[in-house]
mmCIF file of C-alpha atoms in Angstrom:
data_model
loop_
_atom_site.group_PDB
_atom_site.id
_atom_site.type_symbol
_atom_site.label_atom_id
_atom_site.label_comp_id
_atom_site.label_asym_id
_atom_site.label_seq_id
_atom_site.Cartn_x
_atom_site.Cartn_y
_atom_site.Cartn_z
ATOM 1 C CA UNK A 1 33.155 34.540 45.992
ATOM 2 C CA UNK A 2 33.602 31.208 44.216
ATOM 3 C CA UNK A 3 33.204 28.068 46.293
ATOM 4 C CA UNK A 4 35.456 25.058 46.564
ATOM 5 C CA UNK A 5 35.929 23.406 43.197
ATOM 6 C CA UNK A 6 36.981 19.843 42.553
ATOM 7 C CA UNK A 7 38.060 18.263 39.310
ATOM 8 C CA UNK A 8 37.173 15.985 37.759
ATOM 9 C CA UNK A 9 33.650 15.442 39.038
ATOM 10 C CA UNK A 10 33.486 11.852 37.842
ATOM 11 C CA UNK A 11 36.222 9.357 37.106
ATOM 12 C CA UNK A 12 36.339 5.722 36.104
ATOM 13 C CA UNK A 13 39.547 3.756 36.523
ATOM 14 C CA UNK A 14 40.559 0.111 36.576
ATOM 15 C CA UNK A 15 42.309 -1.803 39.321
ATOM 16 C CA UNK A 16 46.042 -1.175 39.514
ATOM 17 C CA UNK A 17 45.888 2.272 37.933
ATOM 18 C CA UNK A 18 46.617 5.475 39.748
ATOM 19 C CA UNK A 19 44.542 8.630 39.953
ATOM 20 C CA UNK A 20 45.067 12.288 40.840
ATOM 21 C CA UNK A 21 42.241 14.475 42.103
ATOM 22 C CA UNK A 22 42.396 18.237 42.324
ATOM 23 C CA UNK A 23 40.870 20.741 44.724
ATOM 24 C CA UNK A 24 40.854 24.526 44.479
ATOM 25 C CA UNK A 25 39.938 26.149 47.786
ATOM 26 C CA UNK A 26 38.001 29.333 48.318
ATOM 27 C CA UNK A 27 40.203 32.348 47.666
ATOM 28 C CA UNK A 28 42.138 33.241 50.805
ATOM 29 C CA UNK A 29 41.676 29.862 52.457
ATOM 30 C CA UNK A 30 44.941 28.211 53.442
ATOM 31 C CA UNK A 31 43.700 24.944 54.896
ATOM 32 C CA UNK A 32 42.509 22.061 52.737
ATOM 33 C CA UNK A 33 41.200 18.733 53.995
ATOM 34 C CA UNK A 34 40.321 15.586 52.108
ATOM 35 C CA UNK A 35 37.660 13.018 52.985
ATOM 36 C CA UNK A 36 36.520 9.714 51.574
ATOM 37 C CA UNK A 37 32.861 8.835 51.699
ATOM 38 C CA UNK A 38 31.466 5.386 51.038
ATOM 39 C CA UNK A 39 28.011 3.970 51.791
ATOM 40 C CA UNK A 40 29.467 1.412 54.165
ATOM 41 C CA UNK A 41 32.020 3.519 56.033
ATOM 42 C CA UNK A 42 30.489 6.973 55.970
ATOM 43 C CA UNK A 43 32.704 10.036 56.013
ATOM 44 C CA UNK A 44 36.360 9.296 56.738
ATOM 45 C CA UNK A 45 39.162 11.799 57.101
ATOM 46 C CA UNK A 46 42.174 11.378 54.805
ATOM 47 C CA UNK A 47 44.500 14.312 55.474
ATOM 48 C CA UNK A 48 44.672 18.033 56.098
ATOM 49 C CA UNK A 49 47.119 20.566 54.703
ATOM 50 C CA UNK A 50 47.914 24.047 55.861
ATOM 51 C CA UNK A 51 50.416 26.300 54.084
ATOM 52 C CA UNK A 52 51.831 23.375 52.082
ATOM 53 C CA UNK A 53 52.392 21.256 55.218
ATOM 54 C CA UNK A 54 50.442 18.159 56.167
ATOM 55 C CA UNK A 55 49.002 18.828 59.635
ATOM 56 C CA UNK A 56 46.762 15.821 60.122
ATOM 57 C CA UNK A 57 46.518 12.380 58.630
ATOM 58 C CA UNK A 58 43.811 9.760 58.894
ATOM 59 C CA UNK A 59 44.204 5.986 58.979
ATOM 60 C CA UNK A 60 44.647 5.247 55.309
ATOM 61 C CA UNK A 61 47.385 3.194 53.633
ATOM 62 C CA UNK A 62 50.386 4.834 52.022
ATOM 63 C CA UNK A 63 48.753 4.443 48.598
ATOM 64 C CA UNK A 64 46.855 7.595 49.482
ATOM 65 C CA UNK A 65 48.956 10.729 49.358
ATOM 66 C CA UNK A 66 48.453 14.408 48.903
ATOM 67 C CA UNK A 67 50.139 17.728 48.589
ATOM 68 C CA UNK A 68 49.365 21.399 48.683
ATOM 69 C CA UNK A 69 50.841 24.059 46.464
ATOM 70 C CA UNK A 70 51.875 27.593 47.305
ATOM 71 C CA UNK A 71 48.561 28.913 45.950
ATOM 72 C CA UNK A 72 46.744 26.586 48.410
ATOM 73 C CA UNK A 73 45.439 24.328 45.666
ATOM 74 C CA UNK A 74 45.691 20.699 46.648
ATOM 75 C CA UNK A 75 45.928 17.357 44.945
ATOM 76 C CA UNK A 76 45.465 13.870 46.252
ATOM 77 C CA UNK A 77 46.824 10.784 44.597
ATOM 78 C CA UNK A 78 45.816 7.175 44.938
ATOM 79 C CA UNK A 79 48.182 4.588 43.514
ATOM 80 C CA UNK A 80 47.510 0.937 42.702
ATOM 81 C CA UNK A 81 43.770 1.391 42.818
ATOM 82 C CA UNK A 82 41.605 -1.265 44.445
ATOM 83 C CA UNK A 83 37.887 -1.894 44.037
ATOM 84 C CA UNK A 84 37.344 -0.659 47.587
ATOM 85 C CA UNK A 85 38.684 2.761 46.639
ATOM 86 C CA UNK A 86 35.450 3.477 44.787
ATOM 87 C CA UNK A 87 33.975 6.391 46.695
ATOM 88 C CA UNK A 88 33.084 10.043 46.744
ATOM 89 C CA UNK A 89 36.181 12.091 47.568
ATOM 90 C CA UNK A 90 35.392 15.388 49.207
ATOM 91 C CA UNK A 91 37.636 18.366 49.664
ATOM 92 C CA UNK A 92 37.021 21.124 52.194
ATOM 93 C CA UNK A 93 38.762 24.435 52.736
ATOM 94 C CA UNK A 94 38.940 26.870 55.622
ATOM 95 C CA UNK A 95 40.805 30.050 56.517
ATOM 96 C CA UNK A 96 43.023 28.391 59.086
ATOM 97 C CA UNK A 97 42.244 25.346 61.142
ATOM 98 C CA UNK A 98 40.724 24.646 64.519
ATOM 99 C CA UNK A 99 38.165 27.370 64.917
ATOM 100 C CA UNK A 100 37.199 27.982 61.333
ATOM 101 C CA UNK A 101 34.300 26.738 59.289
ATOM 102 C CA UNK A 102 35.089 24.215 56.593
ATOM 103 C CA UNK A 103 33.452 24.671 53.221
ATOM 104 C CA UNK A 104 33.017 21.513 51.209
ATOM 105 C CA UNK A 105 33.257 21.036 47.481
ATOM 106 C CA UNK A 106 30.880 18.886 45.433
ATOM 107 C CA UNK A 107 33.253 15.943 45.435
ATOM 108 C CA UNK A 108 34.806 13.658 42.861
ATOM 109 C CA UNK A 109 33.022 10.364 42.297
ATOM 110 C CA UNK A 110 35.663 7.692 41.651
ATOM 111 C CA UNK A 111 34.634 4.313 40.326
ATOM 112 C CA UNK A 112 37.215 1.537 40.182
ATOM 113 C CA UNK A 113 36.384 -1.382 37.892
ATOM 114 C CA UNK B 1 41.389 5.433 68.228
ATOM 115 C CA UNK B 2 39.898 8.622 69.580
ATOM 116 C CA UNK B 3 36.507 9.465 68.144
ATOM 117 C CA UNK B 4 33.219 11.123 68.856
ATOM 118 C CA UNK B 5 30.284 8.905 69.685
ATOM 119 C CA UNK B 6 26.841 9.594 68.297
ATOM 120 C CA UNK B 7 23.644 7.541 68.047
ATOM 121 C CA UNK B 8 23.222 5.989 64.630
ATOM 122 C CA UNK B 9 19.785 7.454 64.065
ATOM 123 C CA UNK B 10 17.085 9.548 65.661
ATOM 124 C CA UNK B 11 13.535 10.363 64.714
ATOM 125 C CA UNK B 12 11.500 13.497 65.155
ATOM 126 C CA UNK B 13 8.205 14.977 64.126
ATOM 127 C CA UNK B 14 8.019 18.204 62.184
ATOM 128 C CA UNK B 15 8.031 21.390 64.284
ATOM 129 C CA UNK B 16 9.246 19.563 67.375
ATOM 130 C CA UNK B 17 12.633 20.270 68.991
ATOM 131 C CA UNK B 18 15.445 17.796 68.368
ATOM 132 C CA UNK B 19 18.387 17.147 70.664
ATOM 133 C CA UNK B 20 21.303 15.378 68.991
ATOM 134 C CA UNK B 21 23.904 14.169 71.521
ATOM 135 C CA UNK B 22 27.618 13.653 71.038
ATOM 136 C CA UNK B 23 30.189 12.218 73.435
ATOM 137 C CA UNK B 24 33.799 13.320 73.012
ATOM 138 C CA UNK B 25 35.605 12.169 76.141
ATOM 139 C CA UNK B 26 39.032 12.593 74.479
ATOM 140 C CA UNK B 27 38.569 16.341 74.044
ATOM 141 C CA UNK B 28 41.521 18.579 74.905
ATOM 142 C CA UNK B 29 41.373 22.072 76.304
ATOM 143 C CA UNK B 30 41.890 23.769 72.959
ATOM 144 C CA UNK B 31 39.733 21.513 70.793
ATOM 145 C CA UNK B 32 36.765 23.084 69.084
ATOM 146 C CA UNK B 33 33.471 21.194 68.751
ATOM 147 C CA UNK B 34 32.049 21.470 65.253
ATOM 148 C CA UNK B 35 28.771 20.185 63.867
ATOM 149 C CA UNK B 36 28.149 19.605 60.198
ATOM 150 C CA UNK B 37 25.262 18.027 58.390
ATOM 151 C CA UNK B 38 24.959 16.299 55.088
ATOM 152 C CA UNK B 39 21.729 16.382 53.184
ATOM 153 C CA UNK B 40 21.033 13.618 50.671
ATOM 154 C CA UNK B 41 23.213 13.861 47.574
ATOM 155 C CA UNK B 42 25.050 16.934 48.861
ATOM 156 C CA UNK B 43 28.385 17.669 50.472
ATOM 157 C CA UNK B 44 28.493 18.382 54.215
ATOM 158 C CA UNK B 45 27.575 21.881 55.332
ATOM 159 C CA UNK B 46 28.488 23.784 58.466
ATOM 160 C CA UNK B 47 25.913 24.017 61.242
ATOM 161 C CA UNK B 48 27.589 25.445 64.321
ATOM 162 C CA UNK B 49 30.743 25.284 66.421
ATOM 163 C CA UNK B 50 31.907 26.230 69.901
ATOM 164 C CA UNK B 51 34.725 25.977 72.415
ATOM 165 C CA UNK B 52 33.361 26.251 75.942
ATOM 166 C CA UNK B 53 30.203 28.323 76.068
ATOM 167 C CA UNK B 54 26.836 27.493 74.587
ATOM 168 C CA UNK B 55 26.370 28.932 71.114
ATOM 169 C CA UNK B 56 23.362 30.007 69.101
ATOM 170 C CA UNK B 57 22.948 30.838 65.448
ATOM 171 C CA UNK B 58 20.080 30.997 62.997
ATOM 172 C CA UNK B 59 20.279 27.266 62.308
ATOM 173 C CA UNK B 60 20.703 25.731 65.737
ATOM 174 C CA UNK B 61 22.027 25.912 69.266
ATOM 175 C CA UNK B 62 24.987 24.079 70.723
ATOM 176 C CA UNK B 63 24.972 23.129 74.379
ATOM 177 C CA UNK B 64 28.384 22.131 75.730
ATOM 178 C CA UNK B 65 28.716 20.241 78.996
ATOM 179 C CA UNK B 66 30.705 21.878 81.763
ATOM 180 C CA UNK B 67 33.471 19.247 81.501
ATOM 181 C CA UNK B 68 33.281 19.515 77.686
ATOM 182 C CA UNK B 69 33.155 15.762 77.305
ATOM 183 C CA UNK B 70 29.777 15.913 75.633
ATOM 184 C CA UNK B 71 27.678 18.328 73.650
ATOM 185 C CA UNK B 72 24.173 18.529 72.242
ATOM 186 C CA UNK B 73 23.052 20.050 68.992
ATOM 187 C CA UNK B 74 19.576 21.509 69.339
ATOM 188 C CA UNK B 75 17.263 22.124 66.426
ATOM 189 C CA UNK B 76 14.473 24.170 67.926
ATOM 190 C CA UNK B 77 11.789 23.278 65.388
ATOM 191 C CA UNK B 78 12.604 20.452 63.032
ATOM 192 C CA UNK B 79 11.488 20.741 59.444
ATOM 193 C CA UNK B 80 11.500 18.153 56.689
ATOM 194 C CA UNK B 81 14.534 19.921 55.238
ATOM 195 C CA UNK B 82 16.480 19.113 58.406
ATOM 196 C CA UNK B 83 16.486 15.407 57.552
ATOM 197 C CA UNK B 84 20.196 14.686 57.151
ATOM 198 C CA UNK B 85 23.198 12.996 58.707
ATOM 199 C CA UNK B 86 24.669 15.143 61.472
ATOM 200 C CA UNK B 87 28.374 14.870 62.275
ATOM 201 C CA UNK B 88 29.990 15.971 65.508
ATOM 202 C CA UNK B 89 33.694 16.761 64.983
ATOM 203 C CA UNK B 90 36.581 17.744 67.246
ATOM 204 C CA UNK B 91 39.134 20.036 65.637
ATOM 205 C CA UNK B 92 42.383 20.891 67.366
ATOM 206 C CA UNK B 93 46.027 21.400 66.616
ATOM 207 C CA UNK B 94 47.033 18.429 64.474
ATOM 208 C CA UNK B 95 43.815 16.750 65.526
ATOM 209 C CA UNK B 96 40.623 15.966 63.670
ATOM 210 C CA UNK B 97 38.256 13.490 65.270
ATOM 211 C CA UNK B 98 34.759 12.538 64.250
ATOM 212 C CA UNK B 99 32.403 9.620 64.333
ATOM 213 C CA UNK B 100 29.881 8.025 62.060
ATOM 214 C CA UNK B 101 27.189 10.655 62.472
ATOM 215 C CA UNK B 102 23.500 10.537 63.386
ATOM 216 C CA UNK B 103 20.880 10.110 60.701
ATOM 217 C CA UNK B 104 17.945 12.339 61.595
ATOM 218 C CA UNK B 105 14.567 11.301 60.252
ATOM 219 C CA UNK B 106 11.804 13.909 60.317
ATOM 220 C CA UNK B 107 8.184 12.913 59.895
ATOM 221 C CA UNK B 108 5.408 15.292 58.820
#
């Protein structure tokens, strides 16, 4: 069974631009979560989707948004990029939510210049 | 904000047991306690999870306090490959809470 895939793996953008990251969960998984990881802040939760509905949201500004499609694939978008948005963005999928194991993808490394 | 509280770092010698504590005083009755670890240059990976009772699997054991406000991840015999950051996470309905993790250093 294929694991969680994230595209692109690496991305370089400039301040003020916007970016869209994609995550394909493991087949059959309906829950997708997004995390931001930076050296200074560690792993921080962005949001979680289940069956196309946002179930949880972390403390990030409105520039960060996401969505989930009917096939459980998910995208996250960051508008008006800032230097501080440079990070590794991780996606994780699970069958449902509370009691299930999350499987993480390799991440997308975003660099904002 | 609600969060789990973990020590920033811990050290262990190879082949010794390691007890990684986590405080989660904001836990609700239906919240699951999950532990994940992140090895250098890799994404987080699942270690173990539980609800009320202690849990064992091939990687580790999870001891949950009777009031569920704290838990301890137990690595029975640490190896160099166990050096990682360990995250304690609460997952519930519309709830996902975790802290900054514990960096485990293992010496030969």
